Short mmCIF file of C-alpha atoms in Angstrom, two decimals:
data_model
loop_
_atom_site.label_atom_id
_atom_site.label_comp_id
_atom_site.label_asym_id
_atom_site.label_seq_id
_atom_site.Cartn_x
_atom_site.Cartn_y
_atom_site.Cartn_z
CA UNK A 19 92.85 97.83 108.26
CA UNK A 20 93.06 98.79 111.52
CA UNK A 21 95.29 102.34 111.55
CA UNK A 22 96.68 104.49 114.18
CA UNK A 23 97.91 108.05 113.51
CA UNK A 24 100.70 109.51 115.31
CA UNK A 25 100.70 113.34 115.00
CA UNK A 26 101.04 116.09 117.48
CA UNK A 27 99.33 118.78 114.83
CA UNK A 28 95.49 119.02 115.94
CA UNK A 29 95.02 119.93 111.56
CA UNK A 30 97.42 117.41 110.71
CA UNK A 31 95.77 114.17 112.50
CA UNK A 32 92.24 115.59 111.66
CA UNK A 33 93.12 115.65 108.19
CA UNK A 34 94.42 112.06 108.34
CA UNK A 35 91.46 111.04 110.23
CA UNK A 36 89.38 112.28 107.46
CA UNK A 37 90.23 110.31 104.61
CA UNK A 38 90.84 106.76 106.57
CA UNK A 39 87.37 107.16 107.99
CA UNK A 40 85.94 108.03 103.87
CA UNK A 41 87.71 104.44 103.21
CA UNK A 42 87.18 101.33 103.77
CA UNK A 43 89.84 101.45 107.12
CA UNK A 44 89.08 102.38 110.55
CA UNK A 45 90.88 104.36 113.18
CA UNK A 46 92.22 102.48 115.71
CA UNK A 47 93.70 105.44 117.77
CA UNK A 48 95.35 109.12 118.08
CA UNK A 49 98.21 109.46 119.57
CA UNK A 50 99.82 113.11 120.28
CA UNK A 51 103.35 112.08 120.78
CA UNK A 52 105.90 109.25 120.18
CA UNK A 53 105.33 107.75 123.48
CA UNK A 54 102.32 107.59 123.76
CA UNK A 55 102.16 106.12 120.26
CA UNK A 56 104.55 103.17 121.26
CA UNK A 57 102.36 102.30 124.38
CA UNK A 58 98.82 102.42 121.94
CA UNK A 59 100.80 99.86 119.68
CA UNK A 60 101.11 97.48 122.79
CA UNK A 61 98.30 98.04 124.16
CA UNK A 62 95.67 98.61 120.83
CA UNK A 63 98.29 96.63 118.02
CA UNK A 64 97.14 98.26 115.15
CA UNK A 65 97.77 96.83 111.48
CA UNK A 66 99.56 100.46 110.26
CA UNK A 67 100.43 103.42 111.65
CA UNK A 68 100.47 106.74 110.30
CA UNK A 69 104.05 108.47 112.12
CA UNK A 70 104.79 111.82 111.84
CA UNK A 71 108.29 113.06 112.10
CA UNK A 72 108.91 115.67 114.17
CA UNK A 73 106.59 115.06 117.64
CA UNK A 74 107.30 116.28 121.52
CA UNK A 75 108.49 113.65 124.03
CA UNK A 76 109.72 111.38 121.45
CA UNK A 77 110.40 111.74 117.94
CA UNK A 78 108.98 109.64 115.40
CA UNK A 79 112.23 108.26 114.21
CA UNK A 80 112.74 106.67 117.77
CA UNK A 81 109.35 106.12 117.90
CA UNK A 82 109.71 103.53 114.89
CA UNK A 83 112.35 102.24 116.33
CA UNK A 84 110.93 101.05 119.97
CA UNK A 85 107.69 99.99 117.86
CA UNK A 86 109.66 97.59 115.75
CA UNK A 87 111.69 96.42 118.35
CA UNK A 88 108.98 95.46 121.04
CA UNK A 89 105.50 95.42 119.16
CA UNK A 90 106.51 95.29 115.65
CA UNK A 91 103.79 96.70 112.88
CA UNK A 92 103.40 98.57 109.52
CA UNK A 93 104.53 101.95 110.04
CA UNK A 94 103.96 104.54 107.24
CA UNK A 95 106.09 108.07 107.69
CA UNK A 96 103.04 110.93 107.19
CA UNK A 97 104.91 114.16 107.46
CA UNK A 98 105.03 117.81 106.12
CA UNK A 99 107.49 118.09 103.32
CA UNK A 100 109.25 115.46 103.67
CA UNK A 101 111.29 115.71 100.54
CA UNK A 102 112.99 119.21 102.67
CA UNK A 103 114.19 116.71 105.14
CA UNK A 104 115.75 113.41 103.49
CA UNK A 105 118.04 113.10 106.90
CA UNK A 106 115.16 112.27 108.80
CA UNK A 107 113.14 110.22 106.53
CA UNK A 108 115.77 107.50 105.85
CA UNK A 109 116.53 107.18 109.50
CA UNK A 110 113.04 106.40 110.12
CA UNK A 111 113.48 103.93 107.09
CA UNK A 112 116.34 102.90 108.48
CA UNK A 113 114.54 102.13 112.02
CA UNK A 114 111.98 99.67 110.10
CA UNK A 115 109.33 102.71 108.38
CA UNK A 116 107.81 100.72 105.35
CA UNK A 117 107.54 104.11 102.97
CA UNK A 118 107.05 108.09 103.54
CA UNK A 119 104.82 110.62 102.27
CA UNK A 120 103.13 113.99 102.92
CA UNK A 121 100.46 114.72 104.64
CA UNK A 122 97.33 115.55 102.72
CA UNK A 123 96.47 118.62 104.78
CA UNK A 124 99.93 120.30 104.00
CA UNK A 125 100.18 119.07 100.03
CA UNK A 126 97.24 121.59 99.12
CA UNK A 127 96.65 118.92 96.37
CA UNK A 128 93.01 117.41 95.32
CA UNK A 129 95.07 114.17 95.02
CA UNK A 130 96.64 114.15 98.47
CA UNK A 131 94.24 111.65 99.93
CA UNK A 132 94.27 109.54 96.35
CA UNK A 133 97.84 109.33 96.96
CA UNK A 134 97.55 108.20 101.00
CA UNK A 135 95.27 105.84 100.34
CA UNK A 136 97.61 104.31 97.23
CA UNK A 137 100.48 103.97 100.01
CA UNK A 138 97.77 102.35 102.64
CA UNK A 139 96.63 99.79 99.57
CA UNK A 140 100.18 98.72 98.98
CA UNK A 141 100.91 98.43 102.31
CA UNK A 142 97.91 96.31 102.88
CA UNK A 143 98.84 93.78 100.39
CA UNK A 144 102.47 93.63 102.19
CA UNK A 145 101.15 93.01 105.41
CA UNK A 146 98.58 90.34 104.30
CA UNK A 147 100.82 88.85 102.62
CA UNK A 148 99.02 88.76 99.62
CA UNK A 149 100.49 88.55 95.90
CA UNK A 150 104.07 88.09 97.67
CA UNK A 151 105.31 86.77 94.66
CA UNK A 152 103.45 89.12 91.93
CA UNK A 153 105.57 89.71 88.96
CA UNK A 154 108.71 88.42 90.51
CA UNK A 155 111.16 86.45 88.29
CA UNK A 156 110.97 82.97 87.36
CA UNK A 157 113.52 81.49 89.53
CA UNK A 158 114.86 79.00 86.88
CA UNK A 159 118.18 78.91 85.91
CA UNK A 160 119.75 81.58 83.55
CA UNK A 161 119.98 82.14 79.93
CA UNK A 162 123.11 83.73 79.26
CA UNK A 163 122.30 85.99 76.51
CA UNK A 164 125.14 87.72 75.26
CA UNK A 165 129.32 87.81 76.67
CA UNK A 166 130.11 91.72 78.80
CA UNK A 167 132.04 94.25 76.62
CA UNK A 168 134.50 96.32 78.37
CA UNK A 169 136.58 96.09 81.21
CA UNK A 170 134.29 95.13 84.07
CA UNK A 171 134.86 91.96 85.85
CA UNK A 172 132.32 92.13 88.62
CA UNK A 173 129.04 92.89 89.35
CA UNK A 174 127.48 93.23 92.75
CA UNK A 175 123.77 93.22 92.84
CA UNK A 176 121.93 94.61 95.99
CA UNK A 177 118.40 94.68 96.90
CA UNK A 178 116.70 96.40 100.27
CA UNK A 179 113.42 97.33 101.46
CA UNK A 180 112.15 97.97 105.11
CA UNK A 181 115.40 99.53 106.96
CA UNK A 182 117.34 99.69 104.00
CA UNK A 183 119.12 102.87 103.85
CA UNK A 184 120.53 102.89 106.77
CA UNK A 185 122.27 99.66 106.19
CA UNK A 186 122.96 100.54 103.03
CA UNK A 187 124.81 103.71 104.21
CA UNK A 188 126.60 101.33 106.69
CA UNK A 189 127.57 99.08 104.24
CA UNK A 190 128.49 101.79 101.76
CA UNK A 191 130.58 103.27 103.78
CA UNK A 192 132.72 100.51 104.59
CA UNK A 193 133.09 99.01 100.98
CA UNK A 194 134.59 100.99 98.03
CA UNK A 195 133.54 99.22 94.54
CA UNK A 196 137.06 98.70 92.70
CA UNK A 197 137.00 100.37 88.85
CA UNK A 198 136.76 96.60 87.50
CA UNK A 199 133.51 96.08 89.74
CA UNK A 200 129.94 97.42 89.27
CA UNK A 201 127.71 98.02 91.89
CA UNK A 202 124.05 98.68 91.51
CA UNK A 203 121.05 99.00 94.24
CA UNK A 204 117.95 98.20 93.81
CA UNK A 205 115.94 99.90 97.37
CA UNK A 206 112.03 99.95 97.06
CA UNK A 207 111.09 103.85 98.12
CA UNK A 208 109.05 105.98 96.18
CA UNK A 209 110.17 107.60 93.16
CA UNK A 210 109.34 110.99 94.67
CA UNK A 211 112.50 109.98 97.02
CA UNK A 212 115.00 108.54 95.56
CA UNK A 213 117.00 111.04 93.99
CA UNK A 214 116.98 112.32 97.51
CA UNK A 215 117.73 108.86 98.30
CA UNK A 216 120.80 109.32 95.88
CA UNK A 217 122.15 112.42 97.58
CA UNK A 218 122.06 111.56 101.03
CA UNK A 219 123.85 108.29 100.22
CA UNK A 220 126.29 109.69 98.06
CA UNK A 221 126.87 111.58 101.45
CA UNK A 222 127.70 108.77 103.81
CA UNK A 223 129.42 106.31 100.99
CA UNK A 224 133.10 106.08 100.26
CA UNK A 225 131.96 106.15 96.40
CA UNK A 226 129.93 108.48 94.75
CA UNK A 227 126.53 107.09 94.53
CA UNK A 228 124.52 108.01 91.19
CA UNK A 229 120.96 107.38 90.14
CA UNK A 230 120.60 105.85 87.00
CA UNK A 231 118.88 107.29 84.08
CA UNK A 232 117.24 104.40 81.56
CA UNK A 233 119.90 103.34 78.59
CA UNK A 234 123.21 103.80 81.20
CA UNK A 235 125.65 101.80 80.83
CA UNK A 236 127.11 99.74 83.86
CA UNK A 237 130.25 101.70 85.76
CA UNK A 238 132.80 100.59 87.70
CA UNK A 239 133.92 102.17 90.64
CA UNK A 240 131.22 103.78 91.60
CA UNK A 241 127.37 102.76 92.76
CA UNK A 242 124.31 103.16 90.54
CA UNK A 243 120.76 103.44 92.59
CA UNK A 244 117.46 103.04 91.01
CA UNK A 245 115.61 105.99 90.44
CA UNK A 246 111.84 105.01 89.34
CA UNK A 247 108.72 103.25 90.45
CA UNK A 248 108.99 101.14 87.08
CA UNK A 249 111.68 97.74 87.17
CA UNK A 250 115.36 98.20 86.64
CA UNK A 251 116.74 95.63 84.08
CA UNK A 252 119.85 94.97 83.04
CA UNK A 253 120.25 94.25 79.47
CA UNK A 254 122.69 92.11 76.92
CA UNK A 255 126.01 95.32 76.76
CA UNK A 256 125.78 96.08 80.20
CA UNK A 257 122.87 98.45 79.39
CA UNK A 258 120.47 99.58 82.33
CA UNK A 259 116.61 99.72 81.61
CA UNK A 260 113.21 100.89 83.26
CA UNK A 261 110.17 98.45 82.03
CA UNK A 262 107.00 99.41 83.96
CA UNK A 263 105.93 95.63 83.23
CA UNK A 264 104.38 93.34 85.29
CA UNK A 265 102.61 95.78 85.95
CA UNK A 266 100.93 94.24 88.68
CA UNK A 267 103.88 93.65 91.02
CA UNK A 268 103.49 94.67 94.71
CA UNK A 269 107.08 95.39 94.64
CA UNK A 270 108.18 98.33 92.68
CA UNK A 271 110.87 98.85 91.58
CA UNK A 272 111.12 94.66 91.75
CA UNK A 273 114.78 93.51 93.37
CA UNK A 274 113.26 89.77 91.88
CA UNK A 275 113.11 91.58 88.41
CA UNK A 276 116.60 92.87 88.62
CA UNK A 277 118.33 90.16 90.21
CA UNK A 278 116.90 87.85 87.09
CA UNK A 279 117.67 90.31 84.46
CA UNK A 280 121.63 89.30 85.75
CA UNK A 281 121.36 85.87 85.86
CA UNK A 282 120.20 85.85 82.74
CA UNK A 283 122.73 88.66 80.82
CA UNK A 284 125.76 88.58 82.86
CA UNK A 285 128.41 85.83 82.19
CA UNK A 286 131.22 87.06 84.27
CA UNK A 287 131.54 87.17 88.48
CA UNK A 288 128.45 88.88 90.43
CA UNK A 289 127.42 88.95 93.69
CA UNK A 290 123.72 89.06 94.66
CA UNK A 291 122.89 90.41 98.20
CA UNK A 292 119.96 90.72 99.98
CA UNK A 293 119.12 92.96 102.95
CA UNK A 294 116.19 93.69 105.16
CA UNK A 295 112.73 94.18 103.92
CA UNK A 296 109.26 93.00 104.77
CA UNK A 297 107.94 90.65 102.07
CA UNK A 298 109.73 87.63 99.95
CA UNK A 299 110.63 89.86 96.74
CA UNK A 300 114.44 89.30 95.82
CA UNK A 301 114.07 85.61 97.04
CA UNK A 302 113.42 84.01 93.92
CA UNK A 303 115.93 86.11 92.32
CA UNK A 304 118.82 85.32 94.14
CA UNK A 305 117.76 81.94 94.07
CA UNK A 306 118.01 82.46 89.76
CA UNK A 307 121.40 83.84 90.67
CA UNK A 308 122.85 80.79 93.16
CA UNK A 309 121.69 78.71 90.16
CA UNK A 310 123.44 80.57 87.66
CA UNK A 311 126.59 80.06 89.56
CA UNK A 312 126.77 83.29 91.15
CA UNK A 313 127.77 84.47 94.83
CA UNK A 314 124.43 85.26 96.93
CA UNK A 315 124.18 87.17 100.56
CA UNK A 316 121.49 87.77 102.80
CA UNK A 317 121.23 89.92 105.57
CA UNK A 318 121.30 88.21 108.98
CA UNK A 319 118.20 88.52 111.25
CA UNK A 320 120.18 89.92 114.42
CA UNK A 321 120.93 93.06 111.81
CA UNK A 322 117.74 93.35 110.00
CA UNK A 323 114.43 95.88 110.70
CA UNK A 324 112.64 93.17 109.41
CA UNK A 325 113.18 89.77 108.54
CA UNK A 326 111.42 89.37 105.68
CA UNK A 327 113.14 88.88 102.61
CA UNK A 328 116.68 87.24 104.03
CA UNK A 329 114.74 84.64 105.71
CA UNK A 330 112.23 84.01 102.45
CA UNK A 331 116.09 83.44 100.63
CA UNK A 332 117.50 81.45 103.18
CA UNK A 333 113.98 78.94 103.30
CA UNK A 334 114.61 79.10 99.76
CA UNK A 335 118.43 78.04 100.06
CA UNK A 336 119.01 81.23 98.15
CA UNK A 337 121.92 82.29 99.99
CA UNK A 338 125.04 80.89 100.38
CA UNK A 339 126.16 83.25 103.37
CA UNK A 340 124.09 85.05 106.17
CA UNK A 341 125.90 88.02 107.07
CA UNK A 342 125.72 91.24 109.13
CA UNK A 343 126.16 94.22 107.02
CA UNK A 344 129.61 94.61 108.44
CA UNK A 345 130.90 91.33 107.39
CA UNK A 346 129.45 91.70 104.34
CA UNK A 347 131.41 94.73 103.31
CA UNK A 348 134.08 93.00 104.20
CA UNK A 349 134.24 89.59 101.77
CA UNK A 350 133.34 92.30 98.95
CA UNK A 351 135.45 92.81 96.45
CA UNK A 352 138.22 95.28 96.91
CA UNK A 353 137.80 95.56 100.96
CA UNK A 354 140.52 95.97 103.07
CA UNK A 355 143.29 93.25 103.90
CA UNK A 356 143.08 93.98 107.07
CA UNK A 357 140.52 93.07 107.53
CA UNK A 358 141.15 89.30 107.28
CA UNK A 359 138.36 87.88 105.66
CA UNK A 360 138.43 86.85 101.78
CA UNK A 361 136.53 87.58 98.88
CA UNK A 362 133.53 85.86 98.48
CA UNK A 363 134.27 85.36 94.65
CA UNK A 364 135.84 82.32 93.65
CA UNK A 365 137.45 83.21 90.55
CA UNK A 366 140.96 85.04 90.21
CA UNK A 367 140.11 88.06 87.59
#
């Protein structure tokens, strides 16, 4: 790949230049500061960039944001300690940044580069498209497996990638899950992030927003978030698993994965919804959950970062709405009266 680096830090972009040019990538460019990394992407369209954070003249958050919205390309958040400054790092998810991670200079790790390079790979396969449907879920129709215990009437099942948290937070704090309603969120980030992840949307929701721990139990009221690199699952009880298998999927943790594990084990209402990422996982999985008679969502493209996954689910047929996230919190269950729309369930639990 082709792969600018956006870095003010003489160390910092000398480091990075290192270990793309001991791969099999090239350097397209080096730019010193957010602007003159946006006019390099119009001018020299590279297939990934490498953004750091915190850059004179413009930031790398806004950075992301003008390069998505006029000369759209990969964009990888390379940035010292990023985990100090979770704020930062899902706004520049939030403007259309595919993933984070630190610089190798500044992790004073043998495995820094190992671990760049791992990010650049998976990126690769993203933009080329390639393996877009590896390990996702059959998209057949479910096999109920076993009838919910407990009081929970409702599921809602969300899946995000590229600009996720920021619509998430959006959404999240605008909707309050009732105590008869689950809601659980399946976001691809890196494991190293999303407890941070967690925390900083626990922050901006109207619910508390926990990460799940493998064996929880489904909870009303509140939102669960995915915590690992391996596949969430939901289970017959209303159980919550990791299962690092397929191993081989592009997408991890896999919204396809998840979204099947419900049509298959939950018999009651759910919702599926699916917001913006680059890719097609979460497609085939909300198509498994139309067919099972569930409620499906996807993101309109006016809202989106990217318009990857909502439109794969709407070529699909997938999803029975296309919504902003706005109107989407509102048909939820539980939202306001007032604010005139109705439930998208059909059912009167």
């Amino acid at each position: 790949m082709k792969i600018g680096i956006a870095n003010d830090s003489a160390m910092a972009a000398e480091a990075l230049r290192r270990v793309i040019a001991a791969s099999e990538h090239q350097v397209a460019w080096i730019a010193r500061n957010g602007r003159d990394a946006v006019r390099l992407c119009a001018d020299l369209p590279p297939d990934l960039v490498l953004m750091d954070l915190a850059m004179p003249v413009l930031d790398g958050i806004e950075a992301t944001r003008q390069i998505m919205r006029a000369h759209p390309c990969a964009i990888l958040i390379v940035t010292a300690n990023p985990q100090d400054q979770p704020g930062q790092v899902f706004r520049a998810l939030g403007a259309g940044a595919l993933d984070v991670t630190a610089t190798p200079v500044l992790l004073g790790q043998a495995d820094g580069a190992a671990a760049l390079l791992a990010k650049i790979r998976t990126i690769g396969k993203l933009v080329a498209g390639a393996a877009a449907h590896a390990g996702a879920a059959t998209a057949g129709a479910a096999a109920a497996a076993a009838a919910p215990t407990g009081p929970l009437k409702r599921l809602v099942a969300i899946g995000a990638s590229t600009g996720g948290p920021v619509v998430l937070a959006r959404l999240l704090s605008r909707w309050r899950p009732p105590p008869d309603t689950a809601a659980v969120v399946v976001q691809h980030i890196d494991a190293a992030f999303a407890g941070r992840l967690a925390q900083w949307l626990d922050g901006q929701a109207i619910s508390p927003v926990r990460p799940i721990c493998d064996g929880d139990a489904l909870e009303g009221g509140v939102v669960q978030l995915a915590r690992t690199n391996d596949h969430l699952r939901l289970a017959p009880g209303q159980r919550l698993h990791y299962d690092a298998h397929p191993r081989d999927a592009v997408y991890r943790p896999s919204i396809d994965v998840f979204f099947d594990s419900v049509a298959r084990h939950w018999e009651r209402d759910a919702i599926g919804i699916l917001l913006t990422g680059m890719g097609r996982d979460g497609a085939a999985g909300l198509l498994a959950l139309r067919r099972a008679g569930k409620a499906t969502i996807a993101q309109d493209q006016a809202s989106c970062a990217v318009y990857g996954m909502p439109r794969a689910a709407a070529e699909l047929g997938a999803a029975e709405r296309i919504l902003a996230p706005d109107a989407i919190a509102a048909v939820l269950p539980g939202a306001s009266a007032a604010s005139g729309a109705s439930s998208i369930l059909r059912t009167d639990d």
